[in-house]
Amino acid sequence: MLTYSEIGFTLAALGSSLYLLCKRKLSKQLPLPPSPGGYYPIVGHTFVMPTKSEHVAYARWCELLGSDIISLTVLGQTIVILNSLNVSEELIDQRSEIYSGRPSLRVITDPDLFDWGGGIILLPYGPQWKKQRRIMHEILKPSAASNSYALFEKETHGLLRRLLTGPESFEKELRRTVAAEILSSVYGYTVKDTDDALVRDSATLVKNFSIAAVPANFLVNFIPWLKYIPAWFPGAQWKRNIIEWRKLKEHVMNGPYEWAKAQIASGLAAPSIVQAHLASIEENPKANMIEEEENLRLVGVVLFGAAADTSHASLMSFVLAMVQHPHVQSRAQQEIDQVTHCERLPTMADRDSMPYIRCIVQEVLRWQPPLPLGVPRATSEDDKYRGYHIPKGSVVKVDRITNAWAMTRDESVYPSPEVFDPERFLNTSAPAAPAFGFGRR
């Protein structure tokens, strides 16, 4: 005869089994979001995955399928694409506890490959992420940013002088300017030449990262054992490239940081984020110096690489918009002249007096988002949405790709979306362009 404890244990086991069975059955009953054609057994959508202009391909599939949420499967990995403001807000914002993880894109995060999984962009939630976020917050908070306005204005004036004498090199000059602002703020480093090696290397590094961030560009993301293929092996050019990219990443991450430390040690350092943070670490006897310095290096390279690249992209889009729409440029000039009385250049203090200029900034970010696809996320548990099943990341890794480019083309939110029209943000309820993502992080 069973004892009460044995009966209780049996009932608990049966209950748990029934719960898991029902959950599994329910997940099987609920389909994944709709998928495009090109699916084959085992490999899934591998052969139709875009390797460039992902945002355009995803938007086209969503239009063909008549859905703002679709899915693809690549060698067993489910990828869910969100293609509207509404669905992104409902999932990424309102269910942020589920959708705030990061997928492990093997070619980027594996220590034997690109080895860039330790930075805040790709880190999962945890102590290291919190420490890097705290450093990032101290750097980017409004009060800290306002302290850099004088630097920004100085670099902008230098840019204008150089453009007057050599406008044909505007692309390089814009890149130099945004890089100079960040390098000076973070490391106290002064960029003295448009062809500065550090500026050039950072641009190459970001380009390499962008290539690596497209999952379909590297089969090792889906076939893990490929990482063990020797670099000298025929057909392993991808691995030889990754090894070189990793060396460049280490150079860009460590070079300016070690330079800043040497300047501090010699007493010649200009004020910088690295200088201030190292001083605060040294004042804390409980601080783990090695760990704190590593986090500072990683935050520095993210700011220098990613922030400089997105700022440069937005400035290039602004130039294109002004060339294509001279009437917008003319109205912007009129507003600037009214505020400055044609006696000086505008400053950050004039920002609130220039609503049309602010609208141009918003429209540039909407018209050509600097990050057409947000950084992918991963779900921490199974989810149901609109009758669809979105699998838990630990079972089937789910990459959440927010298609910011497609969202800015949503005619229900932004009428005539292909038209560059700053006035859509003037005295209207048009939402700010989703240029900087959704949800926590």
Tab-separated table of N, CA and C in Angstrom, residues 121-192:
chain	number	residue	atom	x	y	z
A	121	ILE	N	26.982	45.332	-26.095
A	121	ILE	CA	25.988	45.140	-27.147
A	121	ILE	C	25.495	43.699	-27.194
A	122	LEU	N	26.399	42.738	-26.989
A	122	LEU	CA	26.043	41.327	-27.129
A	122	LEU	C	26.014	40.568	-25.812
A	123	LEU	N	26.396	41.203	-24.718
A	123	LEU	CA	26.397	40.510	-23.427
A	123	LEU	C	24.982	40.158	-22.987
A	124	PRO	N	24.787	38.967	-22.406
A	124	PRO	CA	23.503	38.667	-21.766
A	124	PRO	C	23.420	39.418	-20.442
A	125	TYR	N	22.213	39.472	-19.883
A	125	TYR	CA	22.071	40.104	-18.575
A	125	TYR	C	22.941	39.390	-17.560
A	126	GLY	N	23.587	40.170	-16.702
A	126	GLY	CA	24.450	39.597	-15.681
A	126	GLY	C	25.314	40.677	-15.070
A	127	PRO	N	26.188	40.310	-14.124
A	127	PRO	CA	27.028	41.296	-13.432
A	127	PRO	C	27.902	42.123	-14.374
A	128	GLN	N	28.517	41.456	-15.379
A	128	GLN	CA	29.398	42.202	-16.284
A	128	GLN	C	28.609	43.198	-17.120
A	129	TRP	N	27.427	42.779	-17.580
A	129	TRP	CA	26.576	43.680	-18.358
A	129	TRP	C	26.198	44.902	-17.527
A	130	LYS	N	25.847	44.685	-16.259
A	130	LYS	CA	25.456	45.793	-15.383
A	130	LYS	C	26.610	46.767	-15.168
A	131	LYS	N	27.818	46.223	-15.012
A	131	LYS	CA	28.975	47.100	-14.796
A	131	LYS	C	29.261	47.943	-16.037
A	132	GLN	N	29.192	47.313	-17.213
A	132	GLN	CA	29.440	48.074	-18.438
A	132	GLN	C	28.328	49.089	-18.693
A	133	ARG	N	27.112	48.717	-18.363
A	133	ARG	CA	25.998	49.649	-18.547
A	133	ARG	C	26.153	50.858	-17.628
A	134	ARG	N	26.656	50.611	-16.417
A	134	ARG	CA	26.867	51.709	-15.476
A	134	ARG	C	27.917	52.687	-16.027
A	135	ILE	N	28.992	52.136	-16.604
A	135	ILE	CA	30.018	52.990	-17.211
A	135	ILE	C	29.422	53.776	-18.376
A	136	MET	N	28.650	53.074	-19.218
A	136	MET	CA	28.034	53.712	-20.377
A	136	MET	C	27.082	54.828	-19.948
A	137	HIS	N	26.333	54.577	-18.879
A	137	HIS	CA	25.392	55.590	-18.388
A	137	HIS	C	26.131	56.845	-17.938
A	138	GLU	N	27.244	56.653	-17.244
A	138	GLU	CA	28.012	57.807	-16.769
A	138	GLU	C	28.543	58.634	-17.937
A	139	ILE	N	28.828	57.954	-19.031
A	139	ILE	CA	29.379	58.643	-20.197
A	139	ILE	C	28.293	59.370	-20.986
A	140	LEU	N	27.116	58.728	-21.133
A	140	LEU	CA	26.088	59.232	-22.036
A	140	LEU	C	24.976	60.016	-21.357
A	141	LYS	N	24.951	60.071	-20.042
A	141	LYS	CA	23.874	60.805	-19.370
A	141	LYS	C	23.915	62.278	-19.788
A	142	PRO	N	22.760	62.946	-19.806
A	142	PRO	CA	22.693	64.327	-20.320
A	142	PRO	C	23.696	65.280	-19.691
A	143	SER	N	23.890	65.191	-18.378
A	143	SER	CA	24.812	66.123	-17.724
A	143	SER	C	26.242	65.924	-18.204
A	144	ALA	N	26.617	64.655	-18.469
A	144	ALA	CA	27.968	64.379	-18.971
A	144	ALA	C	28.104	64.820	-20.424
A	145	ALA	N	27.053	64.572	-21.216
A	145	ALA	CA	27.101	64.960	-22.628
A	145	ALA	C	27.225	66.471	-22.783
A	146	SER	N	26.524	67.211	-21.913
A	146	SER	CA	26.574	68.672	-22.021
A	146	SER	C	27.979	69.209	-21.765
A	147	ASN	N	28.765	68.471	-20.986
A	147	ASN	CA	30.145	68.896	-20.726
A	147	ASN	C	31.012	68.817	-21.977
A	148	SER	N	30.547	68.054	-22.967
A	148	SER	CA	31.327	67.882	-24.198
A	148	SER	C	30.888	68.826	-25.309
A	149	TYR	N	29.892	69.667	-25.050
A	149	TYR	CA	29.382	70.548	-26.107
A	149	TYR	C	30.479	71.438	-26.683
A	150	ALA	N	31.343	71.964	-25.819
A	150	ALA	CA	32.419	72.840	-26.301
A	150	ALA	C	33.338	72.087	-27.255
A	151	LEU	N	33.617	70.822	-26.931
A	151	LEU	CA	34.447	69.991	-27.807
A	151	LEU	C	33.752	69.774	-29.144
A	152	PHE	N	32.443	69.444	-29.106
A	152	PHE	CA	31.701	69.206	-30.337
A	152	PHE	C	31.717	70.448	-31.231
A	153	GLU	N	31.528	71.607	-30.621
A	153	GLU	CA	31.505	72.841	-31.402
A	153	GLU	C	32.882	73.142	-31.993
A	154	LYS	N	33.933	72.871	-31.229
A	154	LYS	CA	35.294	73.083	-31.728
A	154	LYS	C	35.565	72.199	-32.941
A	155	GLU	N	35.207	70.907	-32.852
A	155	GLU	CA	35.440	69.994	-33.970
A	155	GLU	C	34.579	70.367	-35.172
A	156	THR	N	33.361	70.838	-34.913
A	156	THR	CA	32.478	71.248	-36.006
A	156	THR	C	33.044	72.455	-36.743
A	157	HIS	N	33.580	73.411	-36.007
A	157	HIS	CA	34.189	74.581	-36.646
A	157	HIS	C	35.388	74.166	-37.495
A	158	GLY	N	36.178	73.222	-36.983
A	158	GLY	CA	37.303	72.716	-37.765
A	158	GLY	C	36.838	72.027	-39.031
A	159	LEU	N	35.741	71.270	-38.929
A	159	LEU	CA	35.170	70.600	-40.098
A	159	LEU	C	34.768	71.624	-41.156
A	160	LEU	N	34.102	72.687	-40.744
A	160	LEU	CA	33.642	73.696	-41.698
A	160	LEU	C	34.814	74.365	-42.408
A	161	ARG	N	35.875	74.647	-41.672
A	161	ARG	CA	37.053	75.259	-42.298
A	161	ARG	C	37.663	74.331	-43.345
A	162	ARG	N	37.738	73.039	-43.016
A	162	ARG	CA	38.336	72.083	-43.966
A	162	ARG	C	37.446	71.897	-45.192
A	163	LEU	N	36.132	71.917	-44.992
A	163	LEU	CA	35.220	71.762	-46.123
A	163	LEU	C	35.279	72.965	-47.060
A	164	LEU	N	35.566	74.134	-46.520
A	164	LEU	CA	35.694	75.326	-47.366
A	164	LEU	C	36.853	75.192	-48.346
A	165	THR	N	37.924	74.554	-47.903
A	165	THR	CA	39.117	74.425	-48.759
A	165	THR	C	39.130	73.129	-49.562
A	166	GLY	N	38.407	72.113	-49.105
A	166	GLY	CA	38.406	70.837	-49.822
A	166	GLY	C	37.099	70.089	-49.683
A	167	PRO	N	36.015	70.614	-50.274
A	167	PRO	CA	34.696	69.985	-50.100
A	167	PRO	C	34.581	68.596	-50.715
A	168	GLU	N	35.456	68.270	-51.673
A	168	GLU	CA	35.345	66.970	-52.347
A	168	GLU	C	35.640	65.801	-51.414
A	169	SER	N	36.323	66.046	-50.301
A	169	SER	CA	36.644	64.957	-49.365
A	169	SER	C	35.705	64.958	-48.164
A	170	PHE	N	34.452	65.388	-48.383
A	170	PHE	CA	33.528	65.559	-47.259
A	170	PHE	C	33.259	64.258	-46.509
A	171	GLU	N	33.266	63.117	-47.229
A	171	GLU	CA	32.979	61.843	-46.546
A	171	GLU	C	34.041	61.546	-45.501
A	172	LYS	N	35.303	61.691	-45.870
A	172	LYS	CA	36.401	61.463	-44.927
A	172	LYS	C	36.392	62.495	-43.806
A	173	GLU	N	36.059	63.731	-44.151
A	173	GLU	CA	36.066	64.789	-43.141
A	173	GLU	C	34.962	64.573	-42.105
A	174	LEU	N	33.811	64.106	-42.544
A	174	LEU	CA	32.727	63.815	-41.600
A	174	LEU	C	33.131	62.681	-40.668
A	175	ARG	N	33.757	61.651	-41.239
A	175	ARG	CA	34.197	60.529	-40.400
A	175	ARG	C	35.257	60.991	-39.403
A	176	ARG	N	36.191	61.794	-39.885
A	176	ARG	CA	37.230	62.301	-38.981
A	176	ARG	C	36.607	63.080	-37.820
A	177	THR	N	35.617	63.910	-38.120
A	177	THR	CA	35.036	64.774	-37.092
A	177	THR	C	34.339	63.977	-35.999
A	178	VAL	N	33.489	63.023	-36.378
A	178	VAL	CA	32.773	62.262	-35.340
A	178	VAL	C	33.747	61.381	-34.559
A	179	ALA	N	34.754	60.832	-35.250
A	179	ALA	CA	35.749	60.017	-34.549
A	179	ALA	C	36.563	60.877	-33.594
A	180	ALA	N	36.908	62.090	-34.024
A	180	ALA	CA	37.704	62.984	-33.183
A	180	ALA	C	36.953	63.355	-31.916
A	181	GLU	N	35.654	63.590	-32.042
A	181	GLU	CA	34.843	63.936	-30.870
A	181	GLU	C	34.850	62.804	-29.851
A	182	ILE	N	34.692	61.569	-30.336
A	182	ILE	CA	34.624	60.426	-29.424
A	182	ILE	C	35.996	60.093	-28.858
A	183	LEU	N	37.024	60.105	-29.707
A	183	LEU	CA	38.376	59.797	-29.229
A	183	LEU	C	38.843	60.799	-28.180
A	184	SER	N	38.511	62.055	-28.377
A	184	SER	CA	38.896	63.065	-27.399
A	184	SER	C	38.122	62.888	-26.100
A	185	SER	N	36.815	62.621	-26.203
A	185	SER	CA	35.991	62.448	-24.999
A	185	SER	C	36.406	61.221	-24.210
A	186	VAL	N	36.617	60.108	-24.910
A	186	VAL	CA	36.876	58.840	-24.226
A	186	VAL	C	38.326	58.724	-23.779
A	187	TYR	N	39.272	59.069	-24.665
A	187	TYR	CA	40.687	58.809	-24.380
A	187	TYR	C	41.545	60.068	-24.200
A	188	GLY	N	41.013	61.232	-24.546
A	188	GLY	CA	41.845	62.432	-24.516
A	188	GLY	C	42.773	62.513	-25.710
A	189	TYR	N	42.457	61.765	-26.763
A	189	TYR	CA	43.299	61.671	-27.963
A	189	TYR	C	42.850	62.711	-28.987
A	190	THR	N	43.796	63.422	-29.563
A	190	THR	CA	43.487	64.442	-30.564
A	190	THR	C	43.790	63.922	-31.964
A	191	VAL	N	42.782	63.932	-32.817
A	191	VAL	CA	42.967	63.544	-34.217
A	191	VAL	C	43.481	64.760	-34.977
A	192	LYS	N	44.666	64.643	-35.551
A	192	LYS	CA	45.294	65.784	-36.219
A	192	LYS	C	45.299	65.668	-37.734
